[in-house]
GROMACS .gro file of C-alpha atoms in nm:
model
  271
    1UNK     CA    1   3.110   0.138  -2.330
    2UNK     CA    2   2.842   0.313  -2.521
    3UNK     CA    3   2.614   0.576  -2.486
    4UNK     CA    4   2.249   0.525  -2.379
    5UNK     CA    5   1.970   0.617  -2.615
    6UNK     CA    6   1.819   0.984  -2.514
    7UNK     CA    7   1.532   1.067  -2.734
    8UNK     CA    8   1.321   1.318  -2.500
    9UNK     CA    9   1.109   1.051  -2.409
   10UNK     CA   10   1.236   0.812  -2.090
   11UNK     CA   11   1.586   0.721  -2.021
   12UNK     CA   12   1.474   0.351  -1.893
   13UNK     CA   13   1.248   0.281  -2.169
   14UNK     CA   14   1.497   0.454  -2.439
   15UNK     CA   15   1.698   0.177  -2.296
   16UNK     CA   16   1.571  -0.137  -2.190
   17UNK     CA   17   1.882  -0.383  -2.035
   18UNK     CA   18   1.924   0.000  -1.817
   19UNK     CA   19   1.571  -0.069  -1.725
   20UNK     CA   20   1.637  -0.407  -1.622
   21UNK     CA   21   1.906  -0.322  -1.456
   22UNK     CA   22   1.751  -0.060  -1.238
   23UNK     CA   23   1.478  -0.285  -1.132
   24UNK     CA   24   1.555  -0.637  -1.116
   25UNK     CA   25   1.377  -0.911  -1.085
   26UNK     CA   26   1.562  -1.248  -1.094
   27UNK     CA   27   1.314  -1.469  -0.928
   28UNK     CA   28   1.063  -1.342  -1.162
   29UNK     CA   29   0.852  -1.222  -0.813
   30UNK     CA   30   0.615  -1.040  -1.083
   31UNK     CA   31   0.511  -1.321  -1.348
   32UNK     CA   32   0.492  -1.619  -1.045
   33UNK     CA   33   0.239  -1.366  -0.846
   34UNK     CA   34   0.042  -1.335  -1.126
   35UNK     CA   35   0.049  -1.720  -1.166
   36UNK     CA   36  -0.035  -1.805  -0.844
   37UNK     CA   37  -0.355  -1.522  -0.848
   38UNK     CA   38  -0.510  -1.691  -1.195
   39UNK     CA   39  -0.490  -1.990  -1.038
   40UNK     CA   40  -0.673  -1.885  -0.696
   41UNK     CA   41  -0.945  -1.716  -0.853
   42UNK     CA   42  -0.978  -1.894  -1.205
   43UNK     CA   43  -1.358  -2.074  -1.222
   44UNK     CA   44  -1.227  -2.370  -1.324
   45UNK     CA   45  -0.893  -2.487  -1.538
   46UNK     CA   46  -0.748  -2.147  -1.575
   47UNK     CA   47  -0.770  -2.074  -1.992
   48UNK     CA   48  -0.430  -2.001  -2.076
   49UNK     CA   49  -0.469  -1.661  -2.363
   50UNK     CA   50  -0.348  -1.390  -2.146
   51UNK     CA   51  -0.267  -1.032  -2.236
   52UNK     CA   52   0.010  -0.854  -2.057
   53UNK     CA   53  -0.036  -0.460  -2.081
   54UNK     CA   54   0.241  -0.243  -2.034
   55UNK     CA   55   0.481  -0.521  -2.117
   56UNK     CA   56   0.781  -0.337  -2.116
   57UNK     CA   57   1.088  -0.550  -2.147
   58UNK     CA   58   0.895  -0.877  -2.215
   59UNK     CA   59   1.031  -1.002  -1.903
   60UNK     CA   60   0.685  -1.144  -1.728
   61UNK     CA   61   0.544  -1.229  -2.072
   62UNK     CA   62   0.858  -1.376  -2.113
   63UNK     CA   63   0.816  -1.641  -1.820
   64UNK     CA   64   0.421  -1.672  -1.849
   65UNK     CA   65   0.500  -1.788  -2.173
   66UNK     CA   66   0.759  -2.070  -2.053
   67UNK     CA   67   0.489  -2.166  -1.802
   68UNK     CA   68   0.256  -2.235  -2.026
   69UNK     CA   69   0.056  -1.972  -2.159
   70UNK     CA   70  -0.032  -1.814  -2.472
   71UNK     CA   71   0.087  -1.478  -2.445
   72UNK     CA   72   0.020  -1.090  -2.620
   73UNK     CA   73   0.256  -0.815  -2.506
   74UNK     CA   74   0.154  -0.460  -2.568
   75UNK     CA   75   0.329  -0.158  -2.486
   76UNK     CA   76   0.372   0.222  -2.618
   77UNK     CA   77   0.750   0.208  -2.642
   78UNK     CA   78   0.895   0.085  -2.934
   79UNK     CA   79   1.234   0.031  -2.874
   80UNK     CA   80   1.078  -0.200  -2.556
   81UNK     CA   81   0.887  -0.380  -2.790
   82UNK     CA   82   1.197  -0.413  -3.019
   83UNK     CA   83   1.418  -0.584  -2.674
   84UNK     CA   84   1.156  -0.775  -2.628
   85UNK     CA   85   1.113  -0.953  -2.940
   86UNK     CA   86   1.433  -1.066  -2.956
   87UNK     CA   87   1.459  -1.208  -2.611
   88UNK     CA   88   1.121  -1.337  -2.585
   89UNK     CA   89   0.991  -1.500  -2.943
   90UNK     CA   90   0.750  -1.731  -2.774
   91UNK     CA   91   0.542  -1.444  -2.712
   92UNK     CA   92   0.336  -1.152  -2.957
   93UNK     CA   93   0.423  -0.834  -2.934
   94UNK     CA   94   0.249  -0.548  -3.036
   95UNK     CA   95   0.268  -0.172  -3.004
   96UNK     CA   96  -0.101   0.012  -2.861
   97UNK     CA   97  -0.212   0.222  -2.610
   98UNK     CA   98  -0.432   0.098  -2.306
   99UNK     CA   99  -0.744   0.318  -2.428
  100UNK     CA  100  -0.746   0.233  -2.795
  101UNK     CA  101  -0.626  -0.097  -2.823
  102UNK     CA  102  -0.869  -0.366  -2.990
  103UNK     CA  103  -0.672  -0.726  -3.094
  104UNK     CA  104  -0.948  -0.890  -3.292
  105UNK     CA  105  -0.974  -1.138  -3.042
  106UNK     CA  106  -1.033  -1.267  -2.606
  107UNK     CA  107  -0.824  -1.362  -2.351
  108UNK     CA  108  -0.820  -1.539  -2.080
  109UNK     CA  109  -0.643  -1.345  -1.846
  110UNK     CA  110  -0.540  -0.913  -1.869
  111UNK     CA  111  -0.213  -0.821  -1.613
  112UNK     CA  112  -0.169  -0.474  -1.618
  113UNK     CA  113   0.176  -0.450  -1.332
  114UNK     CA  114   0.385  -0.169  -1.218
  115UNK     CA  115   0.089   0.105  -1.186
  116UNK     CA  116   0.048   0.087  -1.594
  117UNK     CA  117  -0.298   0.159  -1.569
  118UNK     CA  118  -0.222   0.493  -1.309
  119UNK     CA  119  -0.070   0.639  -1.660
  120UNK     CA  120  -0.447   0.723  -1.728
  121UNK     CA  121  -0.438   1.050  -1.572
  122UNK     CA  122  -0.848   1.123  -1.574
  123UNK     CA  123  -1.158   0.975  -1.573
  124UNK     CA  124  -1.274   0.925  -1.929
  125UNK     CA  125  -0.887   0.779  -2.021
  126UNK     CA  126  -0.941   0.552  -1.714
  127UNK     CA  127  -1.283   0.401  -1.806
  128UNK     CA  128  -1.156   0.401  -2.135
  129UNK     CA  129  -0.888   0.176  -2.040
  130UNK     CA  130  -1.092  -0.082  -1.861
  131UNK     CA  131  -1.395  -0.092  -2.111
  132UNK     CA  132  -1.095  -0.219  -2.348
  133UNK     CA  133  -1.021  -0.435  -2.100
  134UNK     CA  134  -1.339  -0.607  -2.074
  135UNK     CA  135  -1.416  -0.601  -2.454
  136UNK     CA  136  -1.128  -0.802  -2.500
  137UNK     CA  137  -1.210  -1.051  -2.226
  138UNK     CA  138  -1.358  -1.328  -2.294
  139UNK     CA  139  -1.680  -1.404  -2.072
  140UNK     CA  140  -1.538  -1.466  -1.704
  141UNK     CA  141  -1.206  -1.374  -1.762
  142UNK     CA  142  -0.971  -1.228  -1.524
  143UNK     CA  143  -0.818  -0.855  -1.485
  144UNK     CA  144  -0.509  -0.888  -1.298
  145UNK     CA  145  -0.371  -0.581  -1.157
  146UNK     CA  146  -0.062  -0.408  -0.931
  147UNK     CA  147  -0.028  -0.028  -0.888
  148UNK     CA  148  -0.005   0.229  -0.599
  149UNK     CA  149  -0.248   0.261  -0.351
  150UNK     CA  150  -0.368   0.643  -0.379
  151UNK     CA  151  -0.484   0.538   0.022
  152UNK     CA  152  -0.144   0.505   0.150
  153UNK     CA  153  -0.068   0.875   0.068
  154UNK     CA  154  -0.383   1.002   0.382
  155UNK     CA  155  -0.145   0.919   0.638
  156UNK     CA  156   0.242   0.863   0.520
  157UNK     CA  157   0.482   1.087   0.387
  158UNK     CA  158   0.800   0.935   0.370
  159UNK     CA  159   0.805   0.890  -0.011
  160UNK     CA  160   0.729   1.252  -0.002
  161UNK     CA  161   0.953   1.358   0.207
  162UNK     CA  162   1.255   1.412   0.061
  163UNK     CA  163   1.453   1.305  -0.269
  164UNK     CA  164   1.585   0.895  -0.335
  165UNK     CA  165   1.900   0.894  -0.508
  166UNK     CA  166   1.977   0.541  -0.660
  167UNK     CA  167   2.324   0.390  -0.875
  168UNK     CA  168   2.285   0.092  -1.108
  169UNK     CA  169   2.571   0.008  -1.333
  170UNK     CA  170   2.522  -0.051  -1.699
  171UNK     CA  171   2.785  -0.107  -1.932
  172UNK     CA  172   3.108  -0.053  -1.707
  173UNK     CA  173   2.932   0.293  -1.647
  174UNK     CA  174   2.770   0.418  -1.321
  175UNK     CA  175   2.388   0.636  -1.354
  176UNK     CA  176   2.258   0.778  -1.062
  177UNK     CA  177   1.921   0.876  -1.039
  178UNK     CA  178   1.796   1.145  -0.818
  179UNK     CA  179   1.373   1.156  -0.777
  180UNK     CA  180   1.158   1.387  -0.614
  181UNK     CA  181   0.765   1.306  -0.593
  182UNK     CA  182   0.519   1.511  -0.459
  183UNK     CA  183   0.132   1.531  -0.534
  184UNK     CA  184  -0.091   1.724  -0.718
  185UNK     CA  185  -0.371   1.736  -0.507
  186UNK     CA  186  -0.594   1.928  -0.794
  187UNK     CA  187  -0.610   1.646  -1.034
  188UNK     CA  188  -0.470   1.338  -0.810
  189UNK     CA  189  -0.166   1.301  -0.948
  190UNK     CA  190   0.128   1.143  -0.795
  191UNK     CA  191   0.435   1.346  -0.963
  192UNK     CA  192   0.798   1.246  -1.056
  193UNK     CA  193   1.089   1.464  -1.154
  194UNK     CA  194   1.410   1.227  -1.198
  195UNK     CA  195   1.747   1.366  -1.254
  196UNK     CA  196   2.015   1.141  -1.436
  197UNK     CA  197   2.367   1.159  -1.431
  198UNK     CA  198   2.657   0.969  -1.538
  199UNK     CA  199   2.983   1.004  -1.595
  200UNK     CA  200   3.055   1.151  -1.943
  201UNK     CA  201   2.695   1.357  -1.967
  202UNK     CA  202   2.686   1.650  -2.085
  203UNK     CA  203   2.420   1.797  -1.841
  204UNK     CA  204   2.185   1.629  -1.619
  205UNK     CA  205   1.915   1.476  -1.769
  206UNK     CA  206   1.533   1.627  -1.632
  207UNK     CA  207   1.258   1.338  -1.672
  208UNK     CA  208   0.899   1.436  -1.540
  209UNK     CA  209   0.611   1.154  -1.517
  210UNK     CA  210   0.294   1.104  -1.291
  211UNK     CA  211   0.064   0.821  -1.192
  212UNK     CA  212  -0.292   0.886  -1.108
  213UNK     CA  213  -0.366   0.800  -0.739
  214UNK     CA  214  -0.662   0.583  -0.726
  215UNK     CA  215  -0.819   0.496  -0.394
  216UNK     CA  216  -0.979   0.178  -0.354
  217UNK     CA  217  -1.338   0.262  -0.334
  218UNK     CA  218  -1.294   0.458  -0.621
  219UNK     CA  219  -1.130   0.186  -0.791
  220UNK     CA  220  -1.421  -0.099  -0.692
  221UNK     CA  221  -1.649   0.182  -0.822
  222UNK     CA  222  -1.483   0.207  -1.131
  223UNK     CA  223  -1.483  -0.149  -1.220
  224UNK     CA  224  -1.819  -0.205  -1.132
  225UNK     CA  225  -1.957   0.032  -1.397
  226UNK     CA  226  -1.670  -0.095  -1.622
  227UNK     CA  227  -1.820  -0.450  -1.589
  228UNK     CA  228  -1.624  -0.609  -1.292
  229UNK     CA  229  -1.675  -0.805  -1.062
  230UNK     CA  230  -1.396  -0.756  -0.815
  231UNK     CA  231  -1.259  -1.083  -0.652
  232UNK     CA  232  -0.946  -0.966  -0.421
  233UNK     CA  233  -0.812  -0.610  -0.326
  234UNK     CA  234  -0.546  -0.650  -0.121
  235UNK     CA  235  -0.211  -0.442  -0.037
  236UNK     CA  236   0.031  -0.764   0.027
  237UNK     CA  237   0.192  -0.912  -0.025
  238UNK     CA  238   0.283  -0.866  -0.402
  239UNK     CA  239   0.582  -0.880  -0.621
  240UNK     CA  240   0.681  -0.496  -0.481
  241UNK     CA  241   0.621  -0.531  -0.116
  242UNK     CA  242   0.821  -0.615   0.163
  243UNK     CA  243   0.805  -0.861   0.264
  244UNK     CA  244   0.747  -0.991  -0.128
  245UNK     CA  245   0.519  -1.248  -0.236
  246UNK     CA  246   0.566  -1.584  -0.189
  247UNK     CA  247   0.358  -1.930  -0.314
  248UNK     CA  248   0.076  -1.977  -0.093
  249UNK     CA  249   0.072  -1.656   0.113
  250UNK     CA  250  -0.171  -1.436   0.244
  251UNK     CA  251  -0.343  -1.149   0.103
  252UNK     CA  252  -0.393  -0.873   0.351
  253UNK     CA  253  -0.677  -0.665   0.264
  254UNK     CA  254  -0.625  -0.383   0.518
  255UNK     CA  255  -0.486  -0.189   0.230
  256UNK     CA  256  -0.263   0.026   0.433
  257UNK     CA  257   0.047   0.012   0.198
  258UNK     CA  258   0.222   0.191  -0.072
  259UNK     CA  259   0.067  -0.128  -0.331
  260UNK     CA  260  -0.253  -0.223  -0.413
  261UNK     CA  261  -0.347  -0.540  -0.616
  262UNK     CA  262  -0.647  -0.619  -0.789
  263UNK     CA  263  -0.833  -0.926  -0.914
  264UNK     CA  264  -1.152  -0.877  -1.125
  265UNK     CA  265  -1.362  -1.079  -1.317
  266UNK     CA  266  -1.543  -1.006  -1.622
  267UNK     CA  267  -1.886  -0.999  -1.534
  268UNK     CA  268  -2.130  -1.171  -1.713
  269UNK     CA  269  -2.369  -0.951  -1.996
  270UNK     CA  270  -2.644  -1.078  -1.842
  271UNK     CA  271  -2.588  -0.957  -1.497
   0.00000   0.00000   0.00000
């Protein structure tokens, strides 16, 4: 048994095979899904460059890149980065931020999964974000997306209304995680306050995050000045719903639930 990595930052990304083993993903639900959506919507022959933002663990880069295409990870965490490389050498990595990046050259397809781009907490970091996004697209390319649905929070509660307490075990030792969100109505902010423990610790370790809540008007608005063309916005299924994904399902575009997924294209300069 060792002790996990605690630098002030995150516990999961501090400590990526925790990470994985908090939220699994054996079937690779995540990379197929994105898959199956560049094939629906791809013009023609899908091109096969794609850029995976957020990467994390490398584990979706990881499979794209078994299935065939050429893949760039990028991610802020370097000790992610530094997992994934050695698990996943078929694939770049490289360390950026969403609103800065610039790679020197296009791709095919952009995923951005697990509400990476909700870490843009206002508007300029937000259009920031996806005018990267389309700079490094080449002409027609797709913008593959999966995040919360800011809509879902009008009417529900129930991730509101009280805390989720969750075990994994890593490393013959037991973490529990205790997480409270509630929102921040001011600047539309979805925000987390996690409390680890473990056997051994100290103390209890106090994590705080938040996710922007988009809604998706705002969102289609937001891509359309960005240069979008939005193709599919739809709440499932996806790799985080229940039920999940599956080849060859449905896309429900009531957009009623806690997900929203996104599939934009690149819209032409001439348009």
């Amino acid at each position: 048994m060792s002790e996990p990595v605690v630098t002030g930052g995150n516990l999961l990304t501090d400590n990526p095979q925790l990470y994985e083993a908090q939220f699994p993903d054996p079937e690779h639900r995540a990379a197929r899904f994105v898959a199956d959506l560049v094939d629906r919507f791809a013009p023609g022959p899908p091109g096969r460059r794609l850029l995976d933002l957020g990467c994390g663990t490398g584990r979706d880069a990881g499979y794209l890149a078994g299935a065939g295409f050429d893949v760039t990870g990028l991610d802020l965490s370097t000790r992610m980065l530094a997992y994934a490389r050695r698990r996943h050498q078929r694939v770049r990595f490289v360390e950026g931020d969403l609103r800065t990046f610039a790679l020197g050259h296009h791709f095919d397809v952009i995923t951005c999964l697990d509400s990476a781009l909700l870490y843009c907490h206002d508007n300029a970091d937000l259009t920031a974000a996806l005018a990267n996004c389309r700079r490094q697209l080449a002409p027609g390319g797709l913008l593959v997306a999966e995040m919360r649905n800011g809509a879902y929070f009008l009417g529900n509660t129930d991730l509101l209304d009280g805390p989720s307490i969750r075990s994994v075990r890593w490393q013959g030792v037991t973490y529990t995680s205790r997480t409270t969100l509630w929102i921040d109505a001011a600047a539309q902010l979805l925000r987390r306050r996690r409390v680890w423990t473990w056997p051994g610790a100290e103390q209890e370790l106090v994590q705080t995050s938040a996710w922007r809540l988009l809604f998706p008007q705002e969102l289609r608005h937001l891509l359309d000045r960005a240069g979008f063309d939005v193709l599919a916005l739809f709440d499932s299924p996806g790799p985080r719903t229940e039920p999940p994904w599956h080849p060859g399902a449905v896309l429900a575009t009531g957009l009623r639930g806690d997900r929203l997924h996104l599939v934009a294209r690149r819209r032409d300069d001439a348009a």
